[in-house]
PDB file of C-alpha atoms in Angstrom:
ATOM      1  CA  MET A1029     -57.017 -15.497 -21.555  1.00 48.00           C
ATOM      2  CA  MET A1030     -56.574 -14.374 -17.958  1.00 51.00           C
ATOM      3  CA  GLU A1031     -53.500 -12.293 -17.236  1.00 58.00           C
ATOM      4  CA  THR A1032     -50.942 -14.023 -15.005  1.00 66.00           C
ATOM      5  CA  THR A1033     -48.602 -11.155 -14.190  1.00 75.00           C
ATOM      6  CA  PHE A1034     -46.475 -11.686 -11.084  1.00 78.00           C
ATOM      7  CA  THR A1035     -47.505  -9.203  -8.381  1.00 85.00           C
ATOM      8  CA  PRO A1036     -45.300  -9.754  -5.327  1.00 90.00           C
ATOM      9  CA  VAL A1037     -46.580  -6.825  -3.255  1.00 92.00           C
ATOM     10  CA  SER A1038     -50.256  -7.744  -3.473  1.00 88.00           C
ATOM     11  CA  GLY A1039     -49.320 -11.407  -2.952  1.00 88.00           C
ATOM     12  CA  LEU A1040     -47.341 -10.531   0.176  1.00 93.00           C
ATOM     13  CA  ILE A1041     -50.159  -8.384   1.534  1.00 94.00           C
ATOM     14  CA  GLY A1042     -52.817 -11.018   0.807  1.00 89.00           C
ATOM     15  CA  GLY A1043     -50.710 -13.852   2.216  1.00 89.00           C
ATOM     16  CA  SER A1044     -49.980 -11.832   5.353  1.00 93.00           C
ATOM     17  CA  MET A1045     -53.669 -11.153   5.854  1.00 91.00           C
ATOM     18  CA  ILE A1046     -54.496 -14.862   5.479  1.00 89.00           C
ATOM     19  CA  GLY A1047     -51.761 -15.766   7.967  1.00 90.00           C
ATOM     20  CA  LEU A1048     -52.904 -13.107  10.423  1.00 93.00           C
ATOM     21  CA  ALA A1049     -56.517 -14.305  10.197  1.00 89.00           C
ATOM     22  CA  ALA A1050     -55.394 -17.913  10.810  1.00 90.00           C
ATOM     23  CA  VAL A1051     -53.329 -16.898  13.840  1.00 92.00           C
ATOM     24  CA  LEU A1052     -56.102 -14.727  15.287  1.00 92.00           C
ATOM     25  CA  LEU A1053     -58.667 -17.508  14.897  1.00 90.00           C
ATOM     26  CA  MET A1054     -56.338 -19.984  16.613  1.00 90.00           C
ATOM     27  CA  LEU A1055     -55.473 -17.574  19.449  1.00 93.00           C
ATOM     28  CA  SER A1056     -59.020 -16.350  20.049  1.00 92.00           C
ATOM     29  CA  LEU A1057     -61.074 -19.523  19.576  1.00 89.00           C
ATOM     30  CA  GLY A1058     -58.525 -22.323  19.336  1.00 89.00           C
ATOM     31  CA  ARG A1059     -59.863 -23.189  15.860  1.00 87.00           C
ATOM     32  CA  ILE A1060     -58.055 -23.969  12.622  1.00 86.00           C
ATOM     33  CA  ALA A1061     -58.884 -21.708   9.684  1.00 86.00           C
ATOM     34  CA  GLY A1062     -59.788 -24.500   7.288  1.00 85.00           C
ATOM     35  CA  ILE A1063     -62.563 -23.175   5.087  1.00 85.00           C
ATOM     36  CA  SER A1064     -64.157 -26.554   4.338  1.00 83.00           C
ATOM     37  CA  GLY A1065     -64.355 -27.320   8.058  1.00 82.00           C
ATOM     38  CA  ILE A1066     -65.729 -23.867   8.823  1.00 84.00           C
ATOM     39  CA  ILE A1067     -68.409 -24.289   6.150  1.00 82.00           C
ATOM     40  CA  ALA A1068     -69.323 -27.716   7.512  1.00 78.00           C
ATOM     41  CA  GLY A1069     -69.483 -26.279  11.040  1.00 75.00           C
ATOM     42  CA  GLY A1070     -71.485 -23.219  10.054  1.00 77.00           C
ATOM     43  CA  LEU A1071     -73.950 -24.930   7.782  1.00 76.00           C
ATOM     44  CA  GLY A1072     -74.081 -28.387   9.353  1.00 73.00           C
ATOM     45  CA  ARG A1073     -77.076 -29.651  11.269  1.00 68.00           C
ATOM     46  CA  ASP A1074     -75.053 -30.707  14.307  1.00 65.00           C
ATOM     47  CA  SER A1075     -73.433 -27.375  15.031  1.00 61.00           C
ATOM     48  CA  ALA A1076     -74.449 -25.795  18.328  1.00 69.00           C
ATOM     49  CA  ASP A1077     -72.216 -22.733  17.858  1.00 78.00           C
ATOM     50  CA  ARG A1078     -72.831 -21.379  14.371  1.00 81.00           C
ATOM     51  CA  GLY A1079     -72.086 -17.730  15.151  1.00 84.00           C
ATOM     52  CA  TRP A1080     -68.356 -17.564  14.505  1.00 86.00           C
ATOM     53  CA  PRO A1081     -68.358 -19.813  11.401  1.00 87.00           C
ATOM     54  CA  LEU A1082     -71.135 -17.770   9.807  1.00 87.00           C
ATOM     55  CA  ALA A1083     -69.327 -14.512  10.669  1.00 88.00           C
ATOM     56  CA  PHE A1084     -66.085 -15.899   9.195  1.00 86.00           C
ATOM     57  CA  LEU A1085     -67.890 -16.929   5.990  1.00 87.00           C
ATOM     58  CA  ALA A1086     -69.602 -13.525   5.772  1.00 91.00           C
ATOM     59  CA  GLY A1087     -66.163 -11.933   5.974  1.00 89.00           C
ATOM     60  CA  LEU A1088     -65.012 -14.075   3.054  1.00 86.00           C
ATOM     61  CA  LEU A1089     -68.007 -13.100   0.924  1.00 89.00           C
ATOM     62  CA  ALA A1090     -68.202  -9.409   1.883  1.00 93.00           C
ATOM     63  CA  PRO A1091     -65.449  -8.157  -0.472  1.00 89.00           C
ATOM     64  CA  SER A1092     -67.218  -9.704  -3.480  1.00 86.00           C
ATOM     65  CA  ALA A1093     -70.481  -8.105  -2.430  1.00 89.00           C
ATOM     66  CA  VAL A1094     -68.801  -4.705  -2.084  1.00 92.00           C
ATOM     67  CA  LEU A1095     -67.105  -5.008  -5.493  1.00 89.00           C
ATOM     68  CA  THR A1096     -70.393  -6.052  -7.087  1.00 87.00           C
ATOM     69  CA  ALA A1097     -72.316  -3.214  -5.424  1.00 91.00           C
ATOM     70  CA  THR A1098     -69.750  -0.618  -6.536  1.00 91.00           C
ATOM     71  CA  GLY A1099     -69.490  -2.008 -10.052  1.00 84.00           C
ATOM     72  CA  THR A1100     -65.756  -2.677  -9.774  1.00 85.00           C
ATOM     73  CA  VAL A1101     -65.749  -6.444 -10.306  1.00 80.00           C
ATOM     74  CA  PRO A1102     -62.625  -7.360 -12.287  1.00 78.00           C
ATOM     75  CA  ASP A1103     -62.973  -9.376 -15.479  1.00 76.00           C
ATOM     76  CA  LEU A1104     -61.646 -12.795 -14.515  1.00 73.00           C
ATOM     77  CA  GLY A1105     -61.676 -14.005 -18.088  1.00 74.00           C
ATOM     78  CA  PHE A1106     -63.398 -17.360 -17.544  1.00 72.00           C
ATOM     79  CA  VAL A1107     -63.345 -19.332 -20.770  1.00 76.00           C
ATOM     80  CA  ALA A1108     -65.277 -22.290 -19.373  1.00 79.00           C
ATOM     81  CA  GLY A1109     -69.041 -22.434 -19.334  1.00 83.00           C
ATOM     82  CA  LEU A1110     -71.214 -22.773 -16.256  1.00 85.00           C
ATOM     83  CA  PRO A1111     -71.550 -26.589 -16.463  1.00 90.00           C
ATOM     84  CA  LEU A1112     -67.771 -27.034 -16.440  1.00 88.00           C
ATOM     85  CA  LEU A1113     -67.374 -24.572 -13.565  1.00 86.00           C
ATOM     86  CA  LEU A1114     -70.036 -26.433 -11.559  1.00 91.00           C
ATOM     87  CA  LEU A1115     -68.294 -29.745 -12.260  1.00 92.00           C
ATOM     88  CA  ALA A1116     -64.972 -28.250 -11.175  1.00 87.00           C
ATOM     89  CA  GLY A1117     -66.539 -26.961  -7.949  1.00 86.00           C
ATOM     90  CA  ALA A1118     -68.064 -30.367  -7.223  1.00 88.00           C
ATOM     91  CA  LEU A1119     -64.692 -32.044  -7.775  1.00 87.00           C
ATOM     92  CA  VAL A1120     -63.012 -29.576  -5.419  1.00 84.00           C
ATOM     93  CA  GLY A1121     -65.674 -30.293  -2.797  1.00 82.00           C
ATOM     94  CA  PHE A1122     -65.177 -34.031  -3.255  1.00 84.00           C
ATOM     95  CA  GLY A1123     -61.408 -33.586  -2.909  1.00 82.00           C
ATOM     96  CA  THR A1124     -61.718 -31.623   0.322  1.00 83.00           C
ATOM     97  CA  ARG A1125     -63.874 -34.365   1.840  1.00 81.00           C
ATOM     98  CA  LEU A1126     -61.519 -37.072   0.580  1.00 81.00           C
ATOM     99  CA  GLY A1127     -58.465 -35.238   1.921  1.00 78.00           C
ATOM    100  CA  SER A1128     -60.149 -34.262   5.202  1.00 81.00           C
ATOM    101  CA  GLY A1129     -59.508 -30.596   4.554  1.00 81.00           C
ATOM    102  CA  CYS A1130     -58.701 -27.925   2.040  1.00 82.00           C
ATOM    103  CA  THR A1131     -55.749 -25.780   1.023  1.00 80.00           C
ATOM    104  CA  SER A1132     -56.304 -23.318   3.839  1.00 80.00           C
ATOM    105  CA  GLY A1133     -56.574 -25.958   6.538  1.00 84.00           C
ATOM    106  CA  HIS A1134     -53.700 -28.130   5.341  1.00 88.00           C
ATOM    107  CA  GLY A1135     -51.538 -25.605   3.492  1.00 88.00           C
ATOM    108  CA  VAL A1136     -51.713 -22.618   5.803  1.00 88.00           C
ATOM    109  CA  CYS A1137     -52.509 -24.086   9.208  1.00 89.00           C
ATOM    110  CA  GLY A1138     -51.422 -27.729   8.941  1.00 89.00           C
ATOM    111  CA  LEU A1139     -47.942 -27.012   7.606  1.00 90.00           C
ATOM    112  CA  ALA A1140     -47.454 -24.333  10.250  1.00 88.00           C
ATOM    113  CA  ARG A1141     -48.242 -26.982  12.887  1.00 88.00           C
ATOM    114  CA  LEU A1142     -45.765 -29.404  11.210  1.00 92.00           C
ATOM    115  CA  SER A1143     -48.546 -31.914  10.475  1.00 91.00           C
ATOM    116  CA  LYS A1144     -47.309 -34.862   8.402  1.00 94.00           C
ATOM    117  CA  ARG A1145     -50.838 -35.507   7.127  1.00 91.00           C
ATOM    118  CA  SER A1146     -51.044 -31.910   5.928  1.00 91.00           C
ATOM    119  CA  LEU A1147     -47.670 -32.198   4.198  1.00 94.00           C
ATOM    120  CA  VAL A1148     -48.898 -35.242   2.260  1.00 93.00           C
ATOM    121  CA  ALA A1149     -52.156 -33.446   1.413  1.00 89.00           C
ATOM    122  CA  VAL A1150     -50.349 -30.307   0.203  1.00 91.00           C
ATOM    123  CA  LEU A1151     -47.894 -32.307  -1.905  1.00 93.00           C
ATOM    124  CA  THR A1152     -50.821 -34.225  -3.404  1.00 90.00           C
ATOM    125  CA  PHE A1153     -53.011 -31.265  -4.342  1.00 86.00           C
ATOM    126  CA  MET A1154     -50.091 -29.136  -5.524  1.00 90.00           C
ATOM    127  CA  GLY A1155     -48.837 -32.020  -7.660  1.00 93.00           C
ATOM    128  CA  ALA A1156     -52.312 -32.538  -9.102  1.00 89.00           C
ATOM    129  CA  GLY A1157     -52.518 -28.814  -9.845  1.00 87.00           C
ATOM    130  CA  PHE A1158     -49.142 -28.817 -11.630  1.00 92.00           C
ATOM    131  CA  VAL A1159     -50.147 -31.815 -13.740  1.00 93.00           C
ATOM    132  CA  THR A1160     -53.527 -30.259 -14.577  1.00 87.00           C
ATOM    133  CA  VAL A1161     -51.970 -26.972 -15.708  1.00 88.00           C
ATOM    134  CA  ALA A1162     -49.323 -28.799 -17.747  1.00 89.00           C
ATOM    135  CA  LEU A1163     -51.973 -30.919 -19.460  1.00 89.00           C
ATOM    136  CA  ILE A1164     -54.298 -28.031 -20.206  1.00 84.00           C
ATOM    137  CA  ARG A1165     -51.660 -25.559 -21.356  1.00 84.00           C
ATOM    138  CA  HIS A1166     -49.291 -27.831 -23.218  1.00 84.00           C
ATOM    139  CA  LEU A1167     -51.198 -30.892 -24.389  1.00 82.00           C
ATOM    140  CA  ILE A1168     -54.749 -29.634 -24.812  1.00 78.00           C
ATOM    141  CA  GLY A1169     -53.689 -26.082 -25.681  1.00 72.00           C
ATOM    142  CA  GLY A1170     -56.012 -24.190 -23.347  1.00 58.00           C
TER     143      GLY A1170
END
């Protein structure tokens, strides 16, 4: 089972970096750092300006590439098989389309802009996450 030790310092550093990236993107390009929207903009057929979305996505993937290249990839302890992980990813993708955004767009940027739609979205996906964890850990025994 994956370790769930509370690490406030690394959480504070990571959260600060996410917030700083969101602010810099808004100040420099006037764009919201919603990953699902950035992916759609960078990979979509209609996008005239793909440079910044592709650079942003490369920045998200670069740390994994560096860890893989140096052989320092942490053991994440996945207990699910590939089919279940693919299903989970598809459901997350469906949810981001249904909710018109993802956790980064609604949770980080939308709440900071006092968006009511983002508040409803965050309450919905956080509630669904709480229920899912409760079901898996306490009822199913995962």
